[in-house]
XYZ file of N, CA, C and O in Angstrom:
612
model
N -15.786 -7.481 8.953
C -16.003 -6.060 9.080
C -15.685 -5.291 10.474
O -15.325 -4.376 10.665
N -16.390 -6.287 11.541
C -16.381 -6.004 12.520
C -15.170 -5.775 13.361
O -14.603 -4.885 14.059
N -14.213 -6.787 12.888
C -12.858 -6.747 13.407
C -12.099 -5.261 12.889
O -11.505 -4.602 13.791
N -12.233 -4.975 11.569
C -11.719 -3.861 11.201
C -12.254 -2.564 11.841
O -11.494 -1.731 12.063
N -13.714 -2.519 11.625
C -14.284 -1.487 12.673
C -13.582 -1.225 14.133
O -13.707 -0.140 14.508
N -13.385 -2.554 14.701
C -13.106 -2.170 16.177
C -11.668 -1.594 15.900
O -11.448 -0.617 16.867
N -10.825 -2.128 15.181
C -9.377 -1.513 15.368
C -9.225 -0.016 14.797
O -8.362 0.610 15.305
N -10.207 0.036 13.829
C -9.906 1.783 13.381
C -10.495 2.557 14.330
O -9.948 3.562 14.623
N -11.619 2.072 15.040
C -12.291 2.941 16.230
C -11.373 2.952 17.391
O -11.210 4.041 18.057
N -10.840 1.949 17.729
C -9.631 1.817 18.748
C -8.462 2.915 18.343
O -8.232 3.523 19.284
N -7.935 2.856 17.280
C -6.782 4.052 16.936
C -7.430 5.260 16.945
O -6.848 6.541 17.318
N -8.491 5.555 16.308
C -9.172 7.053 16.327
C -9.399 7.422 17.487
O -9.358 8.747 17.863
N -9.866 6.619 18.592
C -10.278 7.202 19.913
C -8.997 7.137 21.029
O -9.453 7.111 22.231
N -7.904 7.341 20.534
C -6.847 7.462 21.415
C -6.278 8.814 22.052
O -5.314 8.697 22.601
N -6.991 9.939 21.603
C -6.791 11.086 22.482
C -5.704 11.993 21.676
O -5.544 12.798 22.192
N -5.274 11.197 20.643
C -3.789 12.338 19.863
C -4.800 13.410 19.272
O -5.617 13.064 18.412
N -3.814 14.364 18.772
C -4.268 15.537 17.894
C -4.373 15.254 16.823
O -5.209 15.314 16.046
N -3.315 14.370 16.340
C -3.051 14.043 14.855
C -3.563 12.692 14.604
O -3.312 11.566 15.472
N -4.491 12.356 13.837
C -5.336 11.147 13.576
C -4.136 9.801 13.239
O -3.264 10.374 12.274
N -4.304 9.053 13.878
C -3.464 7.893 13.194
C -3.666 7.303 11.958
O -4.650 7.455 11.537
N -2.663 6.678 11.332
C -2.873 5.866 10.243
C -3.225 4.694 10.154
O -2.352 3.949 11.236
N -3.902 4.102 9.642
C -4.288 2.709 9.682
C -3.983 1.949 8.195
O -4.281 2.443 7.106
N -3.027 0.980 8.296
C -2.524 0.248 7.248
C -3.409 -1.076 7.263
O -3.244 -1.619 8.309
N -4.127 -1.644 6.032
C -4.655 -2.856 5.937
C -4.094 -3.368 4.831
O -4.049 -3.171 3.681
N -3.179 -4.755 5.355
C -2.497 -5.349 4.216
C -3.190 -6.706 3.866
O -3.671 -7.385 4.832
N -3.339 -6.829 2.708
C -4.059 -8.571 2.429
C -2.902 -8.908 1.207
O -2.219 -8.373 0.510
N -3.099 -10.106 1.335
C -2.305 -10.850 0.142
C -2.635 -10.672 -1.218
O -3.718 -10.554 -1.725
N -1.636 -10.816 -1.975
C -1.608 -10.678 -3.440
C -2.590 -11.782 -4.027
O -3.098 -11.599 -5.062
N -2.475 -12.889 -3.602
C -3.190 -14.105 -4.145
C -4.758 -13.781 -4.035
O -5.674 -15.139 -4.269
N -5.409 -13.032 -3.490
C -6.633 -12.972 -3.244
C -7.647 -13.036 -4.157
O -7.113 -12.493 -5.502
N -8.692 -13.706 -4.050
C -9.609 -13.416 -5.486
C -10.315 -12.190 -5.814
O -10.419 -11.355 -4.825
N -11.050 -11.975 -6.993
C -11.831 -10.885 -7.037
C -12.934 -10.620 -6.219
O -13.147 -9.677 -5.486
N -13.487 -11.736 -5.861
C -14.681 -11.545 -4.699
C -14.007 -11.224 -3.211
O -14.363 -10.360 -2.765
N -12.713 -11.721 -3.093
C -12.159 -11.456 -1.893
C -11.689 -10.043 -1.596
O -11.601 -9.334 -0.766
N -11.321 -9.623 -2.921
C -10.781 -8.227 -3.100
C -11.947 -7.345 -2.831
O -11.831 -6.344 -2.070
N -13.074 -7.476 -3.439
C -14.169 -6.519 -3.428
C -14.548 -6.402 -2.068
O -14.863 -5.674 -1.453
N -14.737 -7.606 -1.327
C -15.217 -7.922 0.059
C -14.358 -7.189 0.964
O -14.762 -6.453 1.837
N -12.999 -7.309 0.806
C -11.935 -6.700 1.794
C -12.269 -5.132 1.475
O -12.290 -4.417 2.190
N -12.305 -4.637 0.235
C -12.467 -3.080 -0.084
C -13.606 -2.546 0.773
O -13.569 -1.712 1.307
N -14.739 -3.452 0.537
C -16.067 -2.815 0.886
C -16.023 -3.055 2.663
O -16.390 -1.821 3.020
N -15.454 -3.716 3.155
C -15.451 -3.847 4.630
C -14.509 -2.818 5.311
O -14.959 -1.987 6.079
N -13.329 -2.747 4.545
C -12.508 -1.620 4.975
C -13.012 -0.084 4.772
O -13.057 0.519 5.819
N -13.465 -0.023 3.687
C -13.928 1.517 3.418
C -15.243 1.617 4.440
O -15.379 2.738 4.870
N -15.969 0.760 4.593
C -17.171 0.569 5.329
C -16.815 1.013 6.777
O -17.649 1.832 7.370
N -15.767 0.407 7.130
C -15.286 0.534 8.524
C -14.612 1.884 8.823
O -13.954 2.166 9.901
N -14.040 2.549 7.670
C -13.448 4.077 7.961
C -12.408 4.015 7.445
O -11.592 5.225 7.346
N -11.581 2.950 6.465
C -10.221 3.239 6.204
C -10.560 4.179 4.691
O -11.505 4.242 4.359
N -9.623 4.974 4.726
C -9.849 5.973 3.677
C -8.831 5.666 2.322
O -9.012 6.349 1.202
N -8.089 4.421 2.452
C -7.494 4.004 1.172
C -6.796 2.391 1.412
O -6.581 2.214 2.576
N -6.893 1.934 0.490
C -6.845 0.313 0.342
C -5.808 0.154 -0.873
O -6.242 0.352 -1.911
N -4.761 -0.492 -0.546
C -4.015 -1.022 -1.758
C -3.657 -2.428 -1.880
O -3.705 -2.898 -0.631
N -4.049 -2.970 -2.972
C -3.728 -4.583 -2.963
C -2.512 -4.682 -4.307
O -2.779 -4.381 -5.290
N -1.612 -5.334 -3.691
C -0.771 -5.716 -4.843
C -1.016 -7.144 -5.496
O -1.817 -7.953 -5.019
N -0.620 -6.789 -6.750
C -1.156 -7.871 -7.691
C 0.327 -8.798 -8.298
O 0.190 -9.161 -9.599
N 1.222 -8.566 -7.760
C 2.415 -9.240 -8.246
C 2.901 -8.674 -9.597
O 3.064 -7.441 -9.485
N 3.043 -9.524 -10.441
C 3.680 -8.635 -11.692
C 2.861 -7.780 -12.577
O 2.917 -7.432 -13.620
N 1.402 -7.993 -12.044
C 0.312 -7.202 -12.929
C 0.317 -5.723 -12.232
O -0.363 -4.846 -12.616
N 0.930 -5.451 -11.066
C 0.985 -4.199 -10.506
C 0.342 -3.999 -9.153
O 0.213 -4.955 -8.354
N -0.456 -3.039 -8.978
C -1.341 -2.812 -7.622
C -2.660 -2.315 -8.036
O -2.687 -1.356 -8.664
N -3.467 -2.345 -7.299
C -4.884 -1.780 -7.340
C -5.223 -1.042 -6.054
O -4.667 -1.270 -5.160
N -5.713 0.507 -6.230
C -6.001 1.036 -4.867
C -7.392 1.258 -5.125
O -8.123 1.619 -6.086
N -7.966 1.609 -3.754
C -9.249 1.921 -3.603
C -9.247 3.519 -2.773
O -8.693 3.234 -1.572
N -9.511 4.615 -2.960
C -9.312 5.454 -2.171
C -10.699 6.447 -1.911
O -11.314 6.633 -2.992
N -10.863 6.990 -0.793
C -12.157 7.808 -0.402
C -11.962 9.049 -1.278
O -11.064 9.592 -1.741
N -13.142 9.633 -1.409
C -13.008 10.896 -2.431
C -12.157 12.130 -1.590
O -12.141 12.081 -0.410
N -11.277 12.640 -2.206
C -10.410 13.851 -1.755
C -9.188 13.211 -1.194
O -8.375 13.755 -0.646
N -8.933 11.823 -1.111
C -7.730 11.189 -0.766
C -6.885 11.229 -1.751
O -6.815 10.509 -2.530
N -5.268 12.058 -1.535
C -4.309 11.728 -2.436
C -3.220 11.337 -1.689
O -2.225 10.911 -2.410
N -3.003 11.763 -0.395
C -1.802 11.583 0.351
C -2.240 11.675 1.622
O -3.427 11.999 2.229
N -1.249 11.229 2.550
C -1.563 11.103 4.148
C -1.787 12.372 4.660
O -2.625 12.342 5.694
N -1.675 13.625 3.889
C -1.907 15.036 4.541
C -3.278 15.181 4.212
O -4.088 15.755 5.180
N -4.348 14.297 3.455
C -5.531 14.411 3.436
C -6.275 13.739 4.683
O -7.461 14.007 4.462
N -5.583 12.970 5.262
C -6.201 12.348 6.671
C -6.655 13.369 7.572
O -7.573 13.253 8.496
N -6.119 14.716 7.339
C -6.378 15.756 8.388
C -7.734 16.293 8.002
O -8.038 17.131 8.852
N -8.117 16.075 6.740
C -9.320 16.754 6.532
C -10.537 15.733 6.528
O -10.295 14.560 6.314
N -11.543 16.352 6.926
C -12.695 15.424 7.146
C -12.919 14.843 5.978
O -13.124 15.403 4.810
N -13.569 13.427 5.979
C -13.884 12.690 4.844
C -15.094 13.071 4.036
O -16.036 13.909 4.705
N -14.950 13.370 2.690
C -16.142 13.856 1.886
C -16.815 12.642 1.362
O -16.578 11.543 1.142
N -18.144 12.694 1.247
C -18.947 11.811 0.336
C -18.712 11.715 -1.067
O -18.361 12.844 -1.717
N -19.034 10.606 -1.600
C -18.941 10.512 -3.302
C -18.374 9.235 -3.506
O -17.944 8.270 -2.529
N -18.167 8.932 -4.651
C -17.779 7.577 -5.174
C -16.360 7.374 -4.781
O -15.410 8.121 -4.659
N -15.826 6.059 -4.524
C -14.833 5.693 -4.093
C -13.881 5.591 -5.467
O -14.275 5.181 -6.220
N -12.657 6.395 -5.366
C -11.838 6.410 -6.500
C -10.912 5.014 -6.492
O -10.194 4.532 -5.584
N -10.723 4.495 -7.797
C -9.958 3.148 -7.954
C -9.130 3.461 -9.157
O -9.267 4.388 -10.072
N -7.846 2.583 -9.035
C -7.101 2.713 -10.167
C -6.085 1.450 -10.203
O -5.903 1.006 -9.076
N -5.406 1.323 -11.048
C -4.566 -0.060 -11.267
C -3.135 0.711 -12.031
O -3.240 1.634 -12.851
N -2.363 0.557 -10.870
C -0.929 1.162 -11.465
C -0.266 -0.089 -11.959
O 0.171 -1.028 -10.985
N 0.098 -0.152 -13.155
C 0.882 -1.298 -13.803
C 2.311 -1.368 -13.136
O 3.226 -0.504 -12.685
N 2.643 -2.497 -12.870
C 4.172 -3.000 -12.405
C 5.296 -2.589 -13.240
O 5.054 -2.273 -14.551
N 6.332 -2.525 -12.819
C 7.617 -2.168 -13.723
C 7.999 -3.439 -14.511
O 7.613 -4.661 -14.006
N 8.588 -3.135 -15.638
C 8.871 -4.568 -16.322
C 10.083 -4.925 -15.730
O 11.005 -3.901 -15.420
N 10.236 -6.120 -15.696
C 11.392 -6.486 -14.961
C 12.116 -7.913 -16.373
O 11.406 -8.554 -16.841
N 13.409 -7.392 -16.500
C 14.096 -8.117 -17.832
C 14.488 -9.615 -17.519
O 14.057 -10.584 -18.349
N 14.994 -9.836 -16.303
C 15.232 -11.196 -16.008
C 15.016 -11.588 -14.212
O 15.904 -11.374 -13.509
N 13.566 -11.745 -14.105
C 13.543 -11.932 -12.812
C 14.357 -13.141 -12.083
O 14.290 -14.108 -12.595
N 14.815 -13.076 -10.904
C 15.484 -13.980 -10.530
C 14.716 -14.592 -9.153
O 14.850 -15.952 -9.183
N 14.231 -13.718 -8.131
C 13.730 -14.440 -7.189
C 12.598 -13.402 -6.402
O 13.047 -12.358 -5.897
N 11.501 -13.644 -6.692
C 10.226 -12.819 -5.907
C 10.573 -12.770 -4.217
O 9.690 -12.026 -3.638
N 11.192 -13.715 -3.693
C 11.119 -13.396 -2.126
C 11.458 -12.249 -1.753
O 12.304 -11.443 -2.060
N 10.418 -11.655 -0.696
C 10.577 -10.454 -0.452
C 10.039 -9.439 -0.978
O 9.975 -8.242 -0.458
N 9.595 -9.676 -2.117
C 9.058 -8.412 -3.093
C 7.794 -7.812 -2.353
O 7.821 -6.602 -2.609
N 6.938 -8.463 -1.761
C 5.816 -7.951 -1.012
C 6.022 -6.998 0.002
O 5.696 -6.048 0.192
N 7.370 -7.491 0.671
C 7.660 -6.720 1.909
C 8.308 -5.547 1.292
O 8.129 -4.374 2.015
N 9.384 -5.526 0.553
C 9.812 -4.186 -0.076
C 8.995 -3.243 -0.602
O 8.876 -2.281 -0.345
N 7.920 -3.948 -1.253
C 6.660 -3.156 -2.030
C 6.100 -2.505 -0.783
O 6.116 -1.014 -0.790
N 5.570 -3.223 0.272
C 4.898 -2.533 1.329
C 5.810 -1.585 2.127
O 5.273 -0.188 2.366
N 7.047 -1.838 2.554
C 7.581 -0.796 3.221
C 7.913 0.366 2.497
O 8.053 1.573 2.890
N 8.217 0.110 1.021
C 8.542 1.587 0.317
C 7.382 2.269 0.037
O 7.309 3.591 0.157
N 6.119 1.584 -0.172
C 5.024 2.428 -0.280
C 4.759 3.198 0.718
O 4.373 4.465 0.857
N 4.653 2.540 1.860
C 4.234 3.174 3.252
C 5.320 4.195 3.651
O 4.804 5.414 4.131
N 6.828 4.000 3.380
C 7.650 5.046 3.643
C 7.431 6.223 2.565
O 7.586 7.677 3.057
N 7.107 6.179 1.408
C 7.058 7.364 0.717
C 5.797 7.806 0.826
O 5.983 9.408 0.753
N 4.470 7.489 1.496
C 3.513 8.156 1.963
C 3.832 8.985 3.128
O 3.644 9.986 3.166
N 4.528 8.342 3.878
C 5.184 9.220 5.190
C 5.751 10.342 4.874
O 5.906 11.358 5.534
N 6.752 10.332 3.504
C 7.623 11.581 3.053
C 6.899 12.428 2.541
O 7.615 13.275 2.073
N 5.611 11.998 2.336
C 4.654 12.966 1.895
C 4.289 12.857 0.238
O 3.605 13.768 -0.230
N 4.587 11.781 -0.465
C 4.404 11.520 -1.851
C 2.814 11.429 -1.869
O 2.301 11.089 -0.981
N 2.550 11.635 -3.204
C 0.878 11.005 -3.456
C 0.910 9.521 -3.510
O 1.761 8.867 -3.632
N -0.186 8.940 -3.311
C -0.689 7.952 -3.589
C 0.011 7.151 -5.002
O 0.703 6.114 -4.603
N -0.359 8.032 -5.900
C 0.341 7.465 -7.208
C 1.665 7.179 -7.143
O 2.151 6.148 -7.448
N 2.377 8.229 -6.418
C 3.817 8.451 -6.551
C 4.467 7.390 -5.587
O 5.389 6.466 -5.922
N 3.918 6.918 -4.499
C 4.256 5.941 -3.589
C 4.152 4.817 -4.124
O 4.975 3.888 -3.972
N 3.107 4.565 -4.783
C 2.838 3.005 -5.572
C 3.770 3.010 -6.521
O 4.668 1.988 -6.675
N 4.231 3.909 -7.620
C 4.965 3.747 -8.575
C 6.707 3.494 -7.716
O 7.421 2.543 -8.567
N 6.889 4.408 -6.805
C 8.347 4.086 -6.215
C 8.085 2.743 -5.333
O 9.190 1.944 -5.744
N 7.263 1.944 -4.954
C 7.134 0.760 -4.781
C 7.252 -0.191 -5.405
O 8.067 -1.210 -5.523
N 6.881 -0.013 -6.866
C 7.011 -1.065 -7.894
C 8.441 -0.964 -8.398
O 8.775 -2.088 -8.619
N 9.059 0.199 -8.414
C 10.357 0.219 -8.728
C 11.289 -0.438 -7.845
O 12.197 -1.294 -8.427
N 11.244 -0.368 -6.462
C 11.682 -1.196 -5.338
C 11.360 -2.900 -5.659
O 12.583 -3.300 -5.411
N 10.172 -3.130 -6.006
C 10.227 -4.719 -5.742
C 10.588 -5.086 -7.119
O 11.096 -6.263 -7.163
N 10.467 -4.298 -8.068
C 11.188 -4.580 -9.358
C 12.823 -4.885 -9.117
O 13.316 -5.971 -9.819
N 13.269 -4.058 -8.586
C 14.753 -4.167 -8.261
C 15.166 -5.372 -7.393
O 15.947 -6.161 -7.649
N 14.098 -5.673 -6.411
C 14.292 -6.613 -5.449
C 14.131 -7.885 -6.201
O 14.910 -8.857 -5.830
N 13.331 -8.130 -7.131
C 13.067 -9.568 -7.713
C 14.411 -9.685 -8.676
O 14.679 -10.908 -9.044
N 15.373 -8.907 -9.193
C 16.330 -8.999 -9.655
C 17.600 -9.582 -8.798
O 18.748 -9.923 -9.459
N 17.365 -9.843 -7.608
C 18.228 -10.365 -6.712
C 18.017 -11.763 -6.284
O 16.825 -12.032 -5.684
N 19.068 -12.790 -6.235
C 18.666 -13.930 -5.508
C 19.044 -14.026 -4.236
O 20.150 -13.805 -3.803
N 18.036 -14.487 -3.295
C 18.293 -14.557 -2.053
C 18.464 -13.483 -1.094
O 18.257 -12.314 -1.998
N 18.631 -13.526 0.203
C 18.492 -12.481 0.991
C 19.796 -11.623 1.389
O 20.006 -10.674 1.719
N 21.120 -12.742 1.183
C 22.644 -12.229 1.397
C 22.678 -10.919 0.594
O 22.585 -11.112 -0.745
N 23.211 -9.760 0.963
C 23.481 -8.722 0.235
C 22.240 -7.833 -0.294
O 22.230 -6.991 -1.068
N 20.844 -8.412 0.031
C 19.766 -7.718 -0.475
C 19.649 -6.253 -0.077
O 19.441 -5.306 -1.047
N 20.029 -5.850 1.035
C 19.989 -4.378 1.235
C 20.864 -3.539 0.436
O 20.460 -2.306 -0.056
N 21.958 -3.906 0.320
C 22.901 -3.239 -0.556
C 22.658 -3.306 -2.036
O 22.830 -2.114 -2.859
N 21.992 -4.472 -2.553
C 21.340 -4.378 -3.800
C 20.400 -3.416 -3.739
O 20.316 -2.539 -4.869
N 19.362 -3.350 -3.030
C 18.362 -2.315 -2.974
C 18.809 -0.970 -3.152
O 18.007 -0.190 -3.706
N 19.926 -0.768 -2.462
C 20.467 0.713 -2.386
C 21.292 0.888 -3.537
O 21.917 2.005 -3.641
N 21.502 -0.073 -4.615
C 22.453 0.094 -5.510
C 23.978 0.071 -5.416
O 24.798 0.384 -6.097
N 24.105 -0.463 -4.285
C 25.621 -0.819 -3.972
C 26.163 -2.260 -4.501
O 25.252 -3.159 -4.429
N 27.447 -2.620 -4.362
C 27.847 -3.952 -5.052
C 27.691 -4.698 -4.055
O 28.204 -4.301 -2.786
N 27.234 -5.934 -3.894
C 27.555 -6.931 -2.764
C 28.196 -8.038 -3.305
O 28.393 -8.203 -4.579
N 28.429 -9.113 -2.214
C 29.530 -10.176 -2.667
C 28.544 -11.174 -3.485
O 29.228 -12.150 -3.933
N 27.237 -11.128 -3.343
C 26.355 -12.054 -4.226
C 25.793 -11.843 -5.411
O 25.772 -10.624 -5.784
């Protein structure tokens, strides 16, 4: 918790007009006890939102009251219960290779949040991208595959 608090305070006190965004990434194989511990530590240290990917089970999020999108970071945090939710993963007909799914998920979710999507919309977009990723074997031609273009593999 001290480490999270240190890094959050470090970026909050950087003198910029727009507050920075802090992303805490944790592995999908984390236990329930570990997930609760990270959530409690991150939220107590000042994080406004935490997402945990659960592989084929989807993703769970923990959001402070009033947090729906990155635009809400400009508003002072309110008190109240932490909002939680489970967003189920997209169904995959024939999974081929899960390599890189977490990276694709994280990049898509964060880029959609930066584009202004709500937390739920960003997570659903990330699920779609990860489901598309798992249908491709290996890294060769993956970028084209994710964009819907034909590749040699």
